mmCIF file of C-alpha atoms and ligand atoms in Angstrom:
data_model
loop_
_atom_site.group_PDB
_atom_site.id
_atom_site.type_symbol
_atom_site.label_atom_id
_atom_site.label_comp_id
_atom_site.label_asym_id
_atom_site.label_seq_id
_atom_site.Cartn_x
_atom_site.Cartn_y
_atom_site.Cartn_z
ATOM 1 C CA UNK A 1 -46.754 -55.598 -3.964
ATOM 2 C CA UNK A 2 -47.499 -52.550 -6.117
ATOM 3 C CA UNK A 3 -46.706 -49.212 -4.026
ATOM 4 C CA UNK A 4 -49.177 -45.670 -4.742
ATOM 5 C CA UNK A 5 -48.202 -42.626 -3.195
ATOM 6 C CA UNK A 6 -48.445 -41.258 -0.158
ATOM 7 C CA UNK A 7 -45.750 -38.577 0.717
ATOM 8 C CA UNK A 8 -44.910 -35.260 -1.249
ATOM 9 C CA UNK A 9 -42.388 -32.781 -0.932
ATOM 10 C CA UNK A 10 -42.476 -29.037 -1.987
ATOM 11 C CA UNK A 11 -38.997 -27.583 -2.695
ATOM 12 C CA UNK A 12 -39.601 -23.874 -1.486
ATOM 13 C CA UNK A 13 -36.448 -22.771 -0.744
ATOM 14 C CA UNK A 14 -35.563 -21.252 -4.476
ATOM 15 C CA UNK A 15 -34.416 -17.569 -4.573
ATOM 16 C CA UNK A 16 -37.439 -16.360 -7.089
ATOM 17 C CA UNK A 17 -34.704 -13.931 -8.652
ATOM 18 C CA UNK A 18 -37.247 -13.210 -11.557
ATOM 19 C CA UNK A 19 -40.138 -11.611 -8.870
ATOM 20 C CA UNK A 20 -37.976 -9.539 -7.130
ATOM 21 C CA UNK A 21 -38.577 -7.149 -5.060
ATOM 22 C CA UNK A 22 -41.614 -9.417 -4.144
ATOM 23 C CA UNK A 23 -39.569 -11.962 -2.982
ATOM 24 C CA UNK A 24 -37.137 -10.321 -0.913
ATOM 25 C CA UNK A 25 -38.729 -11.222 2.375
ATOM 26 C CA UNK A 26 -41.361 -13.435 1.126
ATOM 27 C CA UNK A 27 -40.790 -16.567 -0.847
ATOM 28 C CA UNK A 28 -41.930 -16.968 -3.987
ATOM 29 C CA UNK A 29 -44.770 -19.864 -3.257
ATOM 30 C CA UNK A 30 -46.706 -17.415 -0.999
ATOM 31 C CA UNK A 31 -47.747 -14.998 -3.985
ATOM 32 C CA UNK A 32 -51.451 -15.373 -3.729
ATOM 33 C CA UNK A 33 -53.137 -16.311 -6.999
ATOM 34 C CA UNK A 34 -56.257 -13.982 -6.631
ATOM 35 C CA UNK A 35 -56.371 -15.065 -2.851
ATOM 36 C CA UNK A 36 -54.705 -18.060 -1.977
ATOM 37 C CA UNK A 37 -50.937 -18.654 -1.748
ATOM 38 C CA UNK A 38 -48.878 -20.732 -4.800
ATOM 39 C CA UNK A 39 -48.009 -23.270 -2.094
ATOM 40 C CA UNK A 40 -51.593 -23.781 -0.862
ATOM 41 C CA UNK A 41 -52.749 -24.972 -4.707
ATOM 42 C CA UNK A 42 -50.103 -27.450 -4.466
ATOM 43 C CA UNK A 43 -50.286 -28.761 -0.935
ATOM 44 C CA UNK A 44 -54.419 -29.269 -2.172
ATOM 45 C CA UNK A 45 -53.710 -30.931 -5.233
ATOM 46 C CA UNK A 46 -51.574 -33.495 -3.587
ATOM 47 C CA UNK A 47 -54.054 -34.017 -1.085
ATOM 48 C CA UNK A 48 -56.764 -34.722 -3.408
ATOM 49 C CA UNK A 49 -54.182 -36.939 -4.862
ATOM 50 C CA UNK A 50 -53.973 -39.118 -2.035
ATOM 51 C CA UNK A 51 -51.150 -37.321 -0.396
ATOM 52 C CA UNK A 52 -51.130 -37.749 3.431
ATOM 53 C CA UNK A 53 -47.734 -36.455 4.305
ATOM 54 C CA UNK A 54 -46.231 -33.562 3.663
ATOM 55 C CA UNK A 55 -42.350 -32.185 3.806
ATOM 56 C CA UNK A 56 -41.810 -28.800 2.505
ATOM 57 C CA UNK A 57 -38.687 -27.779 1.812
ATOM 58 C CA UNK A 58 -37.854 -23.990 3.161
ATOM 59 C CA UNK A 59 -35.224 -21.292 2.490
ATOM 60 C CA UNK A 60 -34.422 -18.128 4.711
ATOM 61 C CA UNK A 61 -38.022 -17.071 4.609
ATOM 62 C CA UNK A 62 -39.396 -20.382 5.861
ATOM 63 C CA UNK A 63 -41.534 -18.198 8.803
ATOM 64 C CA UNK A 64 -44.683 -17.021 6.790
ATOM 65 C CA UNK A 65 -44.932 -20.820 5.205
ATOM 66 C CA UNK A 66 -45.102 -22.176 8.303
ATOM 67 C CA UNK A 67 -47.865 -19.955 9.698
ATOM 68 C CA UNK A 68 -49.792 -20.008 6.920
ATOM 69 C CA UNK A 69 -50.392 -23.806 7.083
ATOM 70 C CA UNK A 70 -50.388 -23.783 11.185
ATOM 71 C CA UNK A 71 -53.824 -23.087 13.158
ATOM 72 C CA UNK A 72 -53.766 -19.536 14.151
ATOM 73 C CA UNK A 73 -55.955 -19.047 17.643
ATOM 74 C CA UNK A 74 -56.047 -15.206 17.178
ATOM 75 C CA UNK A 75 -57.366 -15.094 13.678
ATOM 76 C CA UNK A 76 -59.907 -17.915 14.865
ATOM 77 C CA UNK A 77 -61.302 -16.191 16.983
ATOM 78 C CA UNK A 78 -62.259 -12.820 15.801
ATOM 79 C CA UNK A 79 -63.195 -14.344 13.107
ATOM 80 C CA UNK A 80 -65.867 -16.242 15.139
ATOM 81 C CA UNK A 81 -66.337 -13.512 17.646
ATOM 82 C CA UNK A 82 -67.641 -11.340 14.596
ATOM 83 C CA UNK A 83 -69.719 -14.287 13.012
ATOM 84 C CA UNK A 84 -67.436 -14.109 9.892
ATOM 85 C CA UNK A 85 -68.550 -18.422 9.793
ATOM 86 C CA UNK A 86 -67.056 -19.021 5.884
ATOM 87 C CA UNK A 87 -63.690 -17.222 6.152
ATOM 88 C CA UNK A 88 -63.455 -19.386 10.170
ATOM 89 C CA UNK A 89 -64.163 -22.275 7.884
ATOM 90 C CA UNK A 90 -61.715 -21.691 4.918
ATOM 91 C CA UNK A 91 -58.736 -20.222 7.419
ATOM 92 C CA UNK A 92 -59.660 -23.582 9.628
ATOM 93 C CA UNK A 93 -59.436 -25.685 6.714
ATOM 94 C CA UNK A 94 -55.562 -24.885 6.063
ATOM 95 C CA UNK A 95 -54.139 -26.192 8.848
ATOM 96 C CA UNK A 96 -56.635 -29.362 8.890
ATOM 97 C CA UNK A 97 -55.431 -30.834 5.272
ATOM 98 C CA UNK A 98 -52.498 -32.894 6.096
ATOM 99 C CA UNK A 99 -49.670 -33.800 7.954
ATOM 100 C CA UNK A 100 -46.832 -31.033 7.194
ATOM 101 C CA UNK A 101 -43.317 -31.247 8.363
ATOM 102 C CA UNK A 102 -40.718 -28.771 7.681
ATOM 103 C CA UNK A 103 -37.013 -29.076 6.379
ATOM 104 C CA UNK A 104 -34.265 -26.437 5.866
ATOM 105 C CA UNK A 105 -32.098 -26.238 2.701
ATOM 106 C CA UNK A 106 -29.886 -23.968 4.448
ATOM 107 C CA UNK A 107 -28.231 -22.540 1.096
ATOM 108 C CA UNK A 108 -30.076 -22.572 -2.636
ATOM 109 C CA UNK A 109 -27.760 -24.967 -3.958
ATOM 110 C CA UNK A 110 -30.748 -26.369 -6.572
ATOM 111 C CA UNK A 111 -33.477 -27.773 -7.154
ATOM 112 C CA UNK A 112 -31.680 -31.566 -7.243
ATOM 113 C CA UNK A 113 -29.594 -30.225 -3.527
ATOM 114 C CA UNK A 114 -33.545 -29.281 -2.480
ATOM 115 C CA UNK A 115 -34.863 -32.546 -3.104
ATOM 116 C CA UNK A 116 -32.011 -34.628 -1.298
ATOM 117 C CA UNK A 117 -32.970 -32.762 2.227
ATOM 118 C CA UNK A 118 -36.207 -35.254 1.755
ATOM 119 C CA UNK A 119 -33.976 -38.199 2.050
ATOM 120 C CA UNK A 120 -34.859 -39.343 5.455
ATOM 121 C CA UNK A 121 -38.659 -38.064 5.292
ATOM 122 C CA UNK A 122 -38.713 -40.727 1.909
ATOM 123 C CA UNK A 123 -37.443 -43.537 3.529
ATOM 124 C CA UNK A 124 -38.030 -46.581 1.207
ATOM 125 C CA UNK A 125 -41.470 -45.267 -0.260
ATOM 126 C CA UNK A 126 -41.734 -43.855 -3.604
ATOM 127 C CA UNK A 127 -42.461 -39.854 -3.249
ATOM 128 C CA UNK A 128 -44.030 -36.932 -4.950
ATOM 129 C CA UNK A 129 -42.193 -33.597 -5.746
ATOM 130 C CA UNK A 130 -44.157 -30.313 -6.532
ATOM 131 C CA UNK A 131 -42.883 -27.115 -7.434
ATOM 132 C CA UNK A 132 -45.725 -24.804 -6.448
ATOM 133 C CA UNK A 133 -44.733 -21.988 -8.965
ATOM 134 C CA UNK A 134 -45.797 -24.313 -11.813
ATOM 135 C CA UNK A 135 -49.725 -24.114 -11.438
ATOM 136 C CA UNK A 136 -51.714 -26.717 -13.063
ATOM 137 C CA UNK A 137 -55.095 -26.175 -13.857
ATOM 138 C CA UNK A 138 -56.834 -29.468 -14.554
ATOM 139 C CA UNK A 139 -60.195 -31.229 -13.827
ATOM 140 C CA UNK A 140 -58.384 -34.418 -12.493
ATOM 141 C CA UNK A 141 -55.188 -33.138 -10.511
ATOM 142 C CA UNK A 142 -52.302 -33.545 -12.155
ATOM 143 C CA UNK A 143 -50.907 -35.131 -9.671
ATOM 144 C CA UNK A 144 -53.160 -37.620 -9.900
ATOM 145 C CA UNK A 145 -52.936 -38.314 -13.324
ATOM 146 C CA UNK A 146 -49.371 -39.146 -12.731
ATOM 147 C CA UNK A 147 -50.081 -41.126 -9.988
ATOM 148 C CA UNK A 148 -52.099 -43.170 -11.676
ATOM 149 C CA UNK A 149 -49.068 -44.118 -14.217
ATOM 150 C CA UNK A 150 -47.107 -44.784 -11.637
ATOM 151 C CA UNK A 151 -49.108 -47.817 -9.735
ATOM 152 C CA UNK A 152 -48.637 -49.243 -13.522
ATOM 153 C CA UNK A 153 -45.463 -49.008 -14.426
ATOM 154 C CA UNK A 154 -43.914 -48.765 -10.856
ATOM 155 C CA UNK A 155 -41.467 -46.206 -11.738
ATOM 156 C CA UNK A 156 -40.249 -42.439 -11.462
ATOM 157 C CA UNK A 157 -42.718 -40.727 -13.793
ATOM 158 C CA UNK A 158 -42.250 -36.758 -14.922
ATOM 159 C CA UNK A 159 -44.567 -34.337 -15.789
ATOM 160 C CA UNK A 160 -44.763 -32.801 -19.697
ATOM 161 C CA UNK A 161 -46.423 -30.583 -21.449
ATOM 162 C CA UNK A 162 -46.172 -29.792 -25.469
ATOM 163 C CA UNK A 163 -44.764 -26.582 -26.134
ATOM 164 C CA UNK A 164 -45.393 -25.184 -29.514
ATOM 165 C CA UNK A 165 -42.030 -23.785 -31.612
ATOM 166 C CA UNK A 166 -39.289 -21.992 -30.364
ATOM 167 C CA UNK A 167 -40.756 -21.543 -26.814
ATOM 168 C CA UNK A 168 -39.301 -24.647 -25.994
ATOM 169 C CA UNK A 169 -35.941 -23.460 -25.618
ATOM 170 C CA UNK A 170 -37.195 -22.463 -21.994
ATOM 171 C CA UNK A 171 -37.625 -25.386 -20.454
ATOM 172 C CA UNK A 172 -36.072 -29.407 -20.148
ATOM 173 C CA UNK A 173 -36.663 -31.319 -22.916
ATOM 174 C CA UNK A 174 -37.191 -35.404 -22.991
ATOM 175 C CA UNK A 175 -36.159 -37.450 -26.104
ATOM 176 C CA UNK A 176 -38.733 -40.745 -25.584
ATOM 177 C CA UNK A 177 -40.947 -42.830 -27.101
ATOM 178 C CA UNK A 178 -44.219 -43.100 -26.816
ATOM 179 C CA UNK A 179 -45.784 -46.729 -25.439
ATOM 180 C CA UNK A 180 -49.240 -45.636 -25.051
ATOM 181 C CA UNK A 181 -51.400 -42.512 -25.956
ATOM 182 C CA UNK A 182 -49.705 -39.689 -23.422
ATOM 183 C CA UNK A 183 -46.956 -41.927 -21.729
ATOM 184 C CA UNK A 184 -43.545 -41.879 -22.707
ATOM 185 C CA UNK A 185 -40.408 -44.039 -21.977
ATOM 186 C CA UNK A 186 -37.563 -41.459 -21.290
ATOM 187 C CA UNK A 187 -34.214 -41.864 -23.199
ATOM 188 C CA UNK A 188 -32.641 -38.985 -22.232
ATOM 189 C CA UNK A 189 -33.321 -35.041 -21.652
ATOM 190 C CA UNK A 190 -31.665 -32.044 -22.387
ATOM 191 C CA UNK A 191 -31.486 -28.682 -20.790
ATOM 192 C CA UNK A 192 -32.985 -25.099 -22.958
ATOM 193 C CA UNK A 193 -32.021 -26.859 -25.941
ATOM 194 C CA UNK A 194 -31.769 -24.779 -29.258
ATOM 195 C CA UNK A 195 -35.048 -25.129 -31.445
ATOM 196 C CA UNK A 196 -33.372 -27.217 -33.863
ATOM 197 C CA UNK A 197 -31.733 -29.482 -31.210
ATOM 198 C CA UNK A 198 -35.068 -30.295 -29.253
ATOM 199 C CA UNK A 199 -35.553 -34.148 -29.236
ATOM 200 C CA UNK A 200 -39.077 -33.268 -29.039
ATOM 201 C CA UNK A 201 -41.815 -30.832 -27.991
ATOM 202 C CA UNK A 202 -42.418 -32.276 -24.780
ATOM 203 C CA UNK A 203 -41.020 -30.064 -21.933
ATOM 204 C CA UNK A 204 -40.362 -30.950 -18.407
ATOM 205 C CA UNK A 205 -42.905 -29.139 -16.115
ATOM 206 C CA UNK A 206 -43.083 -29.056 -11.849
ATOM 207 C CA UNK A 207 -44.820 -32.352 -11.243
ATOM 208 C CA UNK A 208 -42.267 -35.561 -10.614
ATOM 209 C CA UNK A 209 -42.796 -39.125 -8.969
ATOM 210 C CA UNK A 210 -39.749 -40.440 -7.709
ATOM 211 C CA UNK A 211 -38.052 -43.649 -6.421
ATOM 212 C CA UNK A 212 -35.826 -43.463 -2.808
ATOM 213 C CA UNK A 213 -33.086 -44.178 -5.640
ATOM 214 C CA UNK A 214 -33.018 -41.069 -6.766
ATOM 215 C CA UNK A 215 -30.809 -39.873 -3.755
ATOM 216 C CA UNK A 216 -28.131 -41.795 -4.076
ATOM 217 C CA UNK A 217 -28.483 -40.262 -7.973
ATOM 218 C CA UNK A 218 -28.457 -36.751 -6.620
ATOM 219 C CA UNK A 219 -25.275 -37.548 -4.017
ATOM 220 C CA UNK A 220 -23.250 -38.665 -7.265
ATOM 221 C CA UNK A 221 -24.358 -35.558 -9.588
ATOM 222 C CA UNK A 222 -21.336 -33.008 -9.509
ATOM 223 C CA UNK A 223 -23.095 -29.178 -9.274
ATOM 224 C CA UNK A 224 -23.329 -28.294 -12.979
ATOM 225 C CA UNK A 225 -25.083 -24.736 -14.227
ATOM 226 C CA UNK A 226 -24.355 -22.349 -12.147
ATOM 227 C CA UNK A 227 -22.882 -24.119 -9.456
ATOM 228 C CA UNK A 228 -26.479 -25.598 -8.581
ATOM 229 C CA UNK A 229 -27.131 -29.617 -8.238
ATOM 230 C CA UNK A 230 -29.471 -29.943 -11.029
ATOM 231 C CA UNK A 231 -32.347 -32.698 -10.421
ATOM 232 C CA UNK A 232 -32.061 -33.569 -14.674
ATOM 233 C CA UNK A 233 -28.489 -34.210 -13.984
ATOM 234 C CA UNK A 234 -29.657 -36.843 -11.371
ATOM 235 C CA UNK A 235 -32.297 -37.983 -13.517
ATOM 236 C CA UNK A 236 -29.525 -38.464 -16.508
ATOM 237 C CA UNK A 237 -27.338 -40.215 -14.652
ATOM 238 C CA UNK A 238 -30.047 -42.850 -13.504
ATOM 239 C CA UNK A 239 -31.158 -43.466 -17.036
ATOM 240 C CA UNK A 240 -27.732 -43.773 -17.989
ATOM 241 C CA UNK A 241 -27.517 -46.440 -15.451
ATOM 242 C CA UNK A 242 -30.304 -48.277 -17.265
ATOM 243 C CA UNK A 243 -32.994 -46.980 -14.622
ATOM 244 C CA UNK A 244 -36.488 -46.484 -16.427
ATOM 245 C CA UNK A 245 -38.266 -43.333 -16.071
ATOM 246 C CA UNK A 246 -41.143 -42.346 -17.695
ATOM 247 C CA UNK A 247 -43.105 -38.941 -18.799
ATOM 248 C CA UNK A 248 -46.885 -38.259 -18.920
ATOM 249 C CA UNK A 249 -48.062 -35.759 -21.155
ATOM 250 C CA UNK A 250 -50.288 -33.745 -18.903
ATOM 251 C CA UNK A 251 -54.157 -33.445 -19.206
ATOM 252 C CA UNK A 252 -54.752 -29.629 -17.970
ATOM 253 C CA UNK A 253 -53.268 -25.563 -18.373
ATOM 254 C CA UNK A 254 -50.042 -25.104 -16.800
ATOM 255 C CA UNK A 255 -48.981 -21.813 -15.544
ATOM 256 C CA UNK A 256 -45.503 -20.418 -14.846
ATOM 257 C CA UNK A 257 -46.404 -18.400 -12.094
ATOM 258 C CA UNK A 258 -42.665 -18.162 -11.167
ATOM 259 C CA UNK A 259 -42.220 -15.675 -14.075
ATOM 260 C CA UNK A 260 -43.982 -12.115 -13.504
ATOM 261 C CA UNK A 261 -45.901 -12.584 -16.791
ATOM 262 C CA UNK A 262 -47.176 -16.020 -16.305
ATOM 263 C CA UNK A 263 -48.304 -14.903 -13.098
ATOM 264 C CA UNK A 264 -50.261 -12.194 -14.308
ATOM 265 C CA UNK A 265 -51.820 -14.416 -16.671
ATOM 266 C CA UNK A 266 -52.431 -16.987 -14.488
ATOM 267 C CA UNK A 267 -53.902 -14.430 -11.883
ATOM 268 C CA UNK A 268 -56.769 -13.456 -14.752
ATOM 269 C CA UNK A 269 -57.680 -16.916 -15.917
ATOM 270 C CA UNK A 270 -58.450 -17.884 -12.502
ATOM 271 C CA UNK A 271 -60.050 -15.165 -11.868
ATOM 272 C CA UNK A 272 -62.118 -15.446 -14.628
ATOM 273 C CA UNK A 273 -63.375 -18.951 -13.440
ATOM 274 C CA UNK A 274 -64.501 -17.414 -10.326
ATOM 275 C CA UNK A 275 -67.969 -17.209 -9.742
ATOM 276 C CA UNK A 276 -67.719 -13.982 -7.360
ATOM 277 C CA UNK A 277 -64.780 -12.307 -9.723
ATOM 278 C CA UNK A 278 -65.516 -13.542 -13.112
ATOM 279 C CA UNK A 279 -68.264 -11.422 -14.263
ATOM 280 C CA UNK A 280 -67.130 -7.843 -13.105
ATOM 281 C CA UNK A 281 -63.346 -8.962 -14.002
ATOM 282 C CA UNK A 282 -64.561 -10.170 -17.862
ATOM 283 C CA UNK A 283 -66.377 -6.196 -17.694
ATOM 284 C CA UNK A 284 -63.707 -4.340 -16.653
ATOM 285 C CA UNK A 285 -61.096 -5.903 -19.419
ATOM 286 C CA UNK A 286 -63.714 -5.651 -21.990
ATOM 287 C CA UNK A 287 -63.766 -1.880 -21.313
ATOM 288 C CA UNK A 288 -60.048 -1.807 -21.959
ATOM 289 C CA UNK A 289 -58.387 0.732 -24.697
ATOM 290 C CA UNK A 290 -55.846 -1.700 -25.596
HETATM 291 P P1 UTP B 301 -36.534 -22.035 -10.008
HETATM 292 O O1 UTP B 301 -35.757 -22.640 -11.106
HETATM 293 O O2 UTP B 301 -37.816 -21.353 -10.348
HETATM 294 O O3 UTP B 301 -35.555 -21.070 -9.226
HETATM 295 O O4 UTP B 301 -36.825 -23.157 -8.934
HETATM 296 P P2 UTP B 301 -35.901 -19.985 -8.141
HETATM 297 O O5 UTP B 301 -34.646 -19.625 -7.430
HETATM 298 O O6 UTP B 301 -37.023 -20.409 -7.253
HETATM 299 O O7 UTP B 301 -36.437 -18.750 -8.994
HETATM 300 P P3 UTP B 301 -35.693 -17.794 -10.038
HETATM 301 O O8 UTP B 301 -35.459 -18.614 -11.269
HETATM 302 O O9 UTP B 301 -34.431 -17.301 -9.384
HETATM 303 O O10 UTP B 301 -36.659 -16.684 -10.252
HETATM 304 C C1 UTP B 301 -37.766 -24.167 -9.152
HETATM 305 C C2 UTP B 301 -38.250 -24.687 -7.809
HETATM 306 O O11 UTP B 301 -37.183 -25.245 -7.063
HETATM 307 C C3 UTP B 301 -37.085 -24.639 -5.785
HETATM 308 C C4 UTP B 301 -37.784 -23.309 -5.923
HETATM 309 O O12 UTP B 301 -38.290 -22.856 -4.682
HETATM 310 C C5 UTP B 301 -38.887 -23.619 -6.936
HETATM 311 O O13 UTP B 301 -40.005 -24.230 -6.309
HETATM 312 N N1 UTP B 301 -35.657 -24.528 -5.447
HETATM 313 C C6 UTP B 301 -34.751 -24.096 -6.373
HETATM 314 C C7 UTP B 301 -35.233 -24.854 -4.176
HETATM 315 O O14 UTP B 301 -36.043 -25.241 -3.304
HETATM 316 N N2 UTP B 301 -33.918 -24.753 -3.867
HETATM 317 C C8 UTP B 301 -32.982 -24.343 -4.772
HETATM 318 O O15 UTP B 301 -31.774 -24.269 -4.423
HETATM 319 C C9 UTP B 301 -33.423 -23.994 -6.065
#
């Protein structure tokens, strides 16, 4: 029988060296874009993705994630008491998206350590995993475009984007072919590759779909880059193994709201969209002296 998905994970637990001082008490995925936390984009675009349960992984600072998705009686309630009806509404909606359950990764091993606390919450089903920092803004979720790959070809699917030049020296690379317009059979992927080394242009982005076997992947990877357990290592290993995986270039903007000018950036364009913000925003940067 063909499986969809229904569970998603959010690793949270990352230092977010590049924003500090921010995120010295405060993990990274509760910077608000304009005025809603990372995390919160992510948890709603997996629930308008069909998402119905929820893990997220959490660091030291695991306290103000919590809260923010749990009902808080206090806030309710002067909120009603002073009639404020929409922000009662919006604060009530939080806690009433989805199931959420909470998981330590007691040290930031990596990202590919991260996703293995998610073992048991997996189980046999095929899973989700969003890093909130990378902010997608599309008119079909981007989750859901990758979903929708995935009840097809009933395997791990990754996120892309094309990255113009040398810019894609940042990021994970995938050397694949293309078997339809946007999807791509993976035969391997590389790490910050040099420009003239990239297999492609296609770099790996926050979104992936993955298979229960991808933890018995992540037990067998050996920590590599700084010590970490690298999810790509994982991923390497199980193509190695003759495991398909596949990459779908994404339909949308993606934002790298991990990185203090990508947030900024990503801060104005949303902005921008807003109808309350967008006018006197679009003013205010026309009157620049730049
Ligand atoms: P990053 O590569 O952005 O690392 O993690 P980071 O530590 O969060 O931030 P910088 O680079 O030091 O500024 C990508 C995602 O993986 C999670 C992060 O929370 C983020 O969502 N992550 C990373 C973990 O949950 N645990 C880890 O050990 C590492």
């Amino acid at each position: 029988m063909n499986q969809t998905i229904r569970k998603a994970i959010f690793p949270a637990a990352g230092l977010g060296t590049r924003f500090l001082p921010a995120t010295k008490a405060s993990p990274k995925e509760m910077l608000p874009l304009v005025d809603k936390p990372l995390i919160q984009y992510a948890v709603e675009e997996a629930v308008a993705s069909g998402v119905e349960s929820i893990l997220i992984i959490t660091g030291r600072d695991k306290v103000s994630i919590e809260n923010h998705f749990d009902i808080s009686f206090e806030l309710e309630t002067i909120l009603k008491e002073k009639g404020k009806d929409d922000v009662f509404k919006q604060v009530r909606a939080i806690s009433d998206m989805a199931k959420i359950s909470y998981t330590r990764q007691s040290q930031a091993l990596g990202l590919g350590h991260a996703i293995y606390q998610a073992k048991d919450f997996a189980g046999n089903d095929p899973f989700a995993a969003l890093l909130a920092d990378d902010v997608v803004d599309a008119e079909t979720p981007a989750l859901a475009q990758m979903i929708e790959v995935f009840e097809r070809y009933q395997a791990p699917v990754i996120a892309t984007m094309q990255v113009e030049g040398e810019a894609i020296s940042r990021f994970g690379v995938i050397d694949a072919d293309e078997v339809e317009p946007g999807v791509f059979k993976i035969n391997d992927m590389v790490e910050k590759p040099a420009f003239a080394d990239a297999p492609s242009d296609l770099a790996i982005i926050g979104r992936y779909i993955f298979t229960p076997e991808i933890f018995s992947a992540i037990e067998r990877t050996k920590p590599g880059a700084g010590g970490e357990i690298q999810i790509t290592d994982a991923m390497r290993l199980m193509l190695k193994e003759g495991r398909p995986f596949y990459a779908f270039r994404l339909e949308g903007t993606r934002h790298d709201a991990g990185d203090k000018l990508g947030f900024l950036i990503a801060n104005i364009e949303f902005a921008l969209k807003r109808e309350d913000l967008g006018e006197p925003l679009r003013e205010y940067l026309r009157g620049l002296q730049l």
